[in-house]
CSV table of C-alpha atoms in Angstrom, one decimal:
chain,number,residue,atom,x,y,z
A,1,UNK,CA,135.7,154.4,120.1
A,2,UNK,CA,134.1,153.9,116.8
A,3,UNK,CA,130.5,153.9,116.7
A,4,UNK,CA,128.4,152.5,114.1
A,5,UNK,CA,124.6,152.3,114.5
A,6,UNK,CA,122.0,151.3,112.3
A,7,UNK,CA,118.0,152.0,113.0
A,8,UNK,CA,116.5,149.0,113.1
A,9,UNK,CA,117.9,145.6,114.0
A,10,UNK,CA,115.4,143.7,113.0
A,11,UNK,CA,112.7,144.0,110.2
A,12,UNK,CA,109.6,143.2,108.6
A,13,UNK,CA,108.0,144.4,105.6
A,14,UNK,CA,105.8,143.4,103.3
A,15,UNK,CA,106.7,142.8,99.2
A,16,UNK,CA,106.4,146.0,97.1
A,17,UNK,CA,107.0,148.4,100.0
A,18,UNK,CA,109.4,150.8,100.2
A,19,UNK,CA,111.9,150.5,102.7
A,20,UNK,CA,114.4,152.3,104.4
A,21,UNK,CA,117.5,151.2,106.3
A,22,UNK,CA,119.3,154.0,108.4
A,23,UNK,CA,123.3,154.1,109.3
A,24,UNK,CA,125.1,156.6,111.4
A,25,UNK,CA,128.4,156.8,112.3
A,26,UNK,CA,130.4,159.4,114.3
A,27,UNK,CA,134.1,159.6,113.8
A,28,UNK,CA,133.9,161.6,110.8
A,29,UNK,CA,134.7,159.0,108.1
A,30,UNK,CA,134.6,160.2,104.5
A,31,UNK,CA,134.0,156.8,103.0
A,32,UNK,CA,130.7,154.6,103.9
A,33,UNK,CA,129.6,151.2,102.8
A,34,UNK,CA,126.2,149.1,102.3
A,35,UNK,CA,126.7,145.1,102.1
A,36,UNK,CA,123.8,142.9,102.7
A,37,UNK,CA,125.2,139.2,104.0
A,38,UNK,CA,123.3,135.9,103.0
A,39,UNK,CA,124.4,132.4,103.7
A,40,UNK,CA,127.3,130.8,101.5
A,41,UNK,CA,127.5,133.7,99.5
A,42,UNK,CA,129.3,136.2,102.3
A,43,UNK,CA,129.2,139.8,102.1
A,44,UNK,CA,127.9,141.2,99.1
A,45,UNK,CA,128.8,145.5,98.5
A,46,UNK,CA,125.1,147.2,97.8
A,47,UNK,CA,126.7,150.8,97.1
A,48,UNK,CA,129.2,152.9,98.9
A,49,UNK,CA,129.9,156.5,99.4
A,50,UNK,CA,133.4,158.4,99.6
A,51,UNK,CA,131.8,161.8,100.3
A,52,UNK,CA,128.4,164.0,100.7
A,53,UNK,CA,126.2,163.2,97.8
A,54,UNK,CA,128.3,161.0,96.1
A,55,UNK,CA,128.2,157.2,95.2
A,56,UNK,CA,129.1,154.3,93.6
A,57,UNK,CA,127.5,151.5,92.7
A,58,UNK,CA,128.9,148.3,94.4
A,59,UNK,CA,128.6,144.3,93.0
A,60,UNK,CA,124.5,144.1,93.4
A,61,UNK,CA,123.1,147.3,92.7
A,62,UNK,CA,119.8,146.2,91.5
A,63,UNK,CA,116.8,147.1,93.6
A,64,UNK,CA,119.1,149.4,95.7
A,65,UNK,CA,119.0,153.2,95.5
A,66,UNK,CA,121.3,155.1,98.2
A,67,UNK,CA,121.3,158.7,99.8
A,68,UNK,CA,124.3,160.4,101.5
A,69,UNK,CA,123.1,164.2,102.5
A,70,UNK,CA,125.0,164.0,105.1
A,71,UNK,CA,128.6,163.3,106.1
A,72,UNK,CA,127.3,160.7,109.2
A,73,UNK,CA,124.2,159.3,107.7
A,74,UNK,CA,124.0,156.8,105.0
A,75,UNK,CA,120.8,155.6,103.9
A,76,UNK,CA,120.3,152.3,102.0
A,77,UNK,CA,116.6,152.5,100.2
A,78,UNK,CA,114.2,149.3,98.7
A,79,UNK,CA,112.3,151.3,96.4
A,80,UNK,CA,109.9,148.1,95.9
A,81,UNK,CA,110.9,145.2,98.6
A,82,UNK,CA,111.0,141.7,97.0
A,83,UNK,CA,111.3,138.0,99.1
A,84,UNK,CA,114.4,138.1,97.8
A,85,UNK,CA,115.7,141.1,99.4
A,86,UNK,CA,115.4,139.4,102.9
A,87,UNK,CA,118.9,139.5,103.8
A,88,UNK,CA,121.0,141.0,106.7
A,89,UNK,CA,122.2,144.1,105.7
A,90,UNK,CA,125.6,145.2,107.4
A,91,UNK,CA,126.2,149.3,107.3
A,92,UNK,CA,130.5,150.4,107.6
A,93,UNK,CA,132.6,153.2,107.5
A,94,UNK,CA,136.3,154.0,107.0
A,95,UNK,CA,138.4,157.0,106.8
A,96,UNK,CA,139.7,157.5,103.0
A,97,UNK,CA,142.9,156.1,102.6
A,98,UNK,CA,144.5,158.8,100.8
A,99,UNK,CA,147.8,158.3,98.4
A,100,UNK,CA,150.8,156.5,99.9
A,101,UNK,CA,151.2,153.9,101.9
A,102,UNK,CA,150.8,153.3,105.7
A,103,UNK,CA,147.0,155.0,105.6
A,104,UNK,CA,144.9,151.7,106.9
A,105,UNK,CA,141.4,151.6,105.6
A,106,UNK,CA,140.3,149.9,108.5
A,107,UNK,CA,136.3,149.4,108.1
A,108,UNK,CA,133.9,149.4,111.2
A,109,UNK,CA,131.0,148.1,111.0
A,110,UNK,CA,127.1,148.4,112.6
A,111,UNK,CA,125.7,145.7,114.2
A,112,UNK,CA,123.7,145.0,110.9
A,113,UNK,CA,120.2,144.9,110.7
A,114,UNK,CA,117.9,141.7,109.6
A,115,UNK,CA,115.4,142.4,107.0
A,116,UNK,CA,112.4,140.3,106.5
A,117,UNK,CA,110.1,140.6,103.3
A,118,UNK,CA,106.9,138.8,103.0
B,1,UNK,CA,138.5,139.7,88.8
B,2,UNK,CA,139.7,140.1,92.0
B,3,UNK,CA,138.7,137.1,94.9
B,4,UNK,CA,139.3,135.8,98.4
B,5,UNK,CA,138.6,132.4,98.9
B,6,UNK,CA,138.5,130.7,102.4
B,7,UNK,CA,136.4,127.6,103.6
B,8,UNK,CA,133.5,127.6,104.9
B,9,UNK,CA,133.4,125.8,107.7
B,10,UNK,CA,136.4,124.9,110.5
B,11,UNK,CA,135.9,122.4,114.2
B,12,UNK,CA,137.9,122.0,116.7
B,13,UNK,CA,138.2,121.1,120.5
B,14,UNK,CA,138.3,123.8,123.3
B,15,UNK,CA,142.4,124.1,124.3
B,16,UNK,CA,143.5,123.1,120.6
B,17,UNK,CA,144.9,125.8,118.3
B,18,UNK,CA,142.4,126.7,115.2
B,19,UNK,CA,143.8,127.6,111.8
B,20,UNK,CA,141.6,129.2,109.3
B,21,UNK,CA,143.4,129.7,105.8
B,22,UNK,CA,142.5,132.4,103.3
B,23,UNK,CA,143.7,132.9,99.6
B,24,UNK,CA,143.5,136.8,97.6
B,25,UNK,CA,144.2,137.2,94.7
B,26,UNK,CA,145.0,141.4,94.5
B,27,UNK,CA,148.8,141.5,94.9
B,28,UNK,CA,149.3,144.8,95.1
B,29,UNK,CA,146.9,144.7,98.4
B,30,UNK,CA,148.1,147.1,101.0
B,31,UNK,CA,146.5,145.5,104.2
B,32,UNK,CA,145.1,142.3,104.4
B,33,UNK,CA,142.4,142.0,107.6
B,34,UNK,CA,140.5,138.9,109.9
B,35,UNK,CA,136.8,140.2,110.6
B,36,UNK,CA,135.1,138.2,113.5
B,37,UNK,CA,131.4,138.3,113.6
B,38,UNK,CA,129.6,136.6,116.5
B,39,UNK,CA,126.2,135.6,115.8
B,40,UNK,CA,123.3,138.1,115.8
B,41,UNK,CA,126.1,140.6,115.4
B,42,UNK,CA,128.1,143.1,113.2
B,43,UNK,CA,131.7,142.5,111.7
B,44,UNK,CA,134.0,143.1,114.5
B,45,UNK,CA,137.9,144.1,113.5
B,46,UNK,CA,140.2,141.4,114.8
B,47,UNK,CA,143.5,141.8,113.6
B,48,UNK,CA,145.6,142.9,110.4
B,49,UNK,CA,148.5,142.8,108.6
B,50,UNK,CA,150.7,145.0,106.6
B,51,UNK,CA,151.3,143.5,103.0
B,52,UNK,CA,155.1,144.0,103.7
B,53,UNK,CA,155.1,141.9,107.1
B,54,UNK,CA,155.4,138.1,107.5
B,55,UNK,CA,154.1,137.2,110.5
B,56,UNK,CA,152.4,139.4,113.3
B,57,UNK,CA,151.4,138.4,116.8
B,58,UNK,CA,149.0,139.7,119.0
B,59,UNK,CA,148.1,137.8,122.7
B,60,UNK,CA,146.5,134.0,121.2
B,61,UNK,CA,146.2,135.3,117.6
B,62,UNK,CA,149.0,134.5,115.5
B,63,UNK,CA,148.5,136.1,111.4
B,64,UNK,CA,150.8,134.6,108.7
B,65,UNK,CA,151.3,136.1,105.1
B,66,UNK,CA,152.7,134.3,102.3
B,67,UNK,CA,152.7,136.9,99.8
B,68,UNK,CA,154.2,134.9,96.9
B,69,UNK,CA,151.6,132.3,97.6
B,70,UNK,CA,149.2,134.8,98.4
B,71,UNK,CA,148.2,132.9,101.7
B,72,UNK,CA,147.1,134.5,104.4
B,73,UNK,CA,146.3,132.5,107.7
B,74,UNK,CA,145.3,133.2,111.3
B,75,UNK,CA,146.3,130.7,114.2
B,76,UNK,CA,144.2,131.2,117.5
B,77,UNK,CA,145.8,129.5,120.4
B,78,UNK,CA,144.6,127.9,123.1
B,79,UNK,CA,140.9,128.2,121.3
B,80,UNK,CA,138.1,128.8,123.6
B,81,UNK,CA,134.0,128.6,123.2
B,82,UNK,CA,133.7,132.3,122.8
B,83,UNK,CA,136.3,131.9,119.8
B,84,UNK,CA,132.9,130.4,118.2
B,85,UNK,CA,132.5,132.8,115.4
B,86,UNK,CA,132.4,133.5,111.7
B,87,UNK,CA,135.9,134.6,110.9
B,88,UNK,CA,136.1,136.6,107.5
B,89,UNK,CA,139.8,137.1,105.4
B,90,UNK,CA,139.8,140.6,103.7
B,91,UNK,CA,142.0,142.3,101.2
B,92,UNK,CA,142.2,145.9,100.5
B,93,UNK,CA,141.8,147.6,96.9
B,94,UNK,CA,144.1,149.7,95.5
B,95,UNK,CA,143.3,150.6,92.4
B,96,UNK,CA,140.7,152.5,89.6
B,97,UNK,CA,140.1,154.7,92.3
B,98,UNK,CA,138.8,152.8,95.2
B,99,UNK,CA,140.9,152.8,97.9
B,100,UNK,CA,138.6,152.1,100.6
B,101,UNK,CA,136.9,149.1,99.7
B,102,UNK,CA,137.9,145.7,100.6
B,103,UNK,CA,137.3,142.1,99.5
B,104,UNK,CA,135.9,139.7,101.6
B,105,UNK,CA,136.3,136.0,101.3
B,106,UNK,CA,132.5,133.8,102.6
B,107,UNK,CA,133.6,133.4,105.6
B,108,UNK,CA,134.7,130.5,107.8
B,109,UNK,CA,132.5,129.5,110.4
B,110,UNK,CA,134.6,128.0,113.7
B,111,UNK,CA,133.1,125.9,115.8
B,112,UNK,CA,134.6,125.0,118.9
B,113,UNK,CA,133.8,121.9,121.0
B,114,UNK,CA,134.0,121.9,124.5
């Protein structure tokens, strides 16, 4: 079974700290993802990562930094937490999909974790 | 750019069959997926479709895909209280280098009366 687990599931900070939100997974999965969820607006892609020290920025960026030293850990950072930052922030993995078809990029997901910024 | 569109919210009674509709626009999509997330909760894998397939079944979940409409629908039969979820459409991207990444649609919230 795929396992996806994220440090904290619920969180409260105050504005202008600096935050951290961990996420592990353990099958080995080159490609990892950060989305942060809100209501109406769905799931939103933060950054993502398709190997060790790589990344790309995602559709909301701003406010965001990411680290990937390692294969299994992807970490999402709030260098200076704002109100609006409070969100629920959902980590996921995949295996690359390679070239060719029939290679399912299947995404599995932590269990997210709630943020709170006061 | 690219976009899944589904409604937001869907209600039916416990025992009817629920239909939550989804529209992408990528047509050179590879998979197309149903995400369930129950509340307090992660996005759970439900079910998915190859984009070269028309229908697939699976126990009460039924997945339809209309690919010159670009419609993409799950039927759950027989739909229960523990059905009550947030149901998300997603569509893979295959192209500029980021294969890996999918699309998801708002979300349809289904709530099912008993």
């Amino acid at each position: 079974d795929v396992k996806v687990t994220q440090s904290s599931r619920y969180l409260v900070k105050r504005t202008g700290e600096k935050v951290f939100l961990e996420c592990v997974q353990d099958m080995d999965h080159e490609n990892m993802f950060w989305y942060r969820q809100d209501p109406g607006l769905g799931l939103r892609l933060i950054y993502f990562s398709y190997d060790v020290k790589m990344k790309e920025k995602g559709d909301i960026p701003e406010g965001y930094s990411v680290s990937r030293e390692k294969k299994e850990r992807f970490s999402l950072i709030l260098e200076s937490a704002s109100t609006n930052q409070t969100s629920m922030y959902l980590c996921a993995s995949s295996r690359n999909p390679g070239p060719g078809l029939g290679y399912q990029e299947t995404q599995y997901f932590g269990p997210g974790t709630r943020l709170l910024v006061l | 750019g690219e976009d899944v569109e589904q409604s937001l919210f869907l209600s039916v009674r416990e025992g009817d069959s629920s239909v939550i509709n989804c529209t992408y626009t990528d047509s050179s999509s590879t998979y197309l997926y149903w995400y369930k997330q129950e509340p307090g909760a992660g996005l759970q894998l439900l079910t998915y479709i190859f984009s070269n397939m028309d229908m697939k079944q699976d126990q009460r979940l039924t997945v339809l895909l209309n690919k010159k409409d670009k419609h993409l629908s799950l039927r759950i039969a027989d739909t229960q209280t523990g059905d009550s979820a947030i149901y998300f459409c997603a569509e893979s991207m295959n192209y500029g280098g980021s294969q890996g990444n999918l699309i998801f649609g708002k979300g349809t919230k289904l709530s099912v009366k008993p």
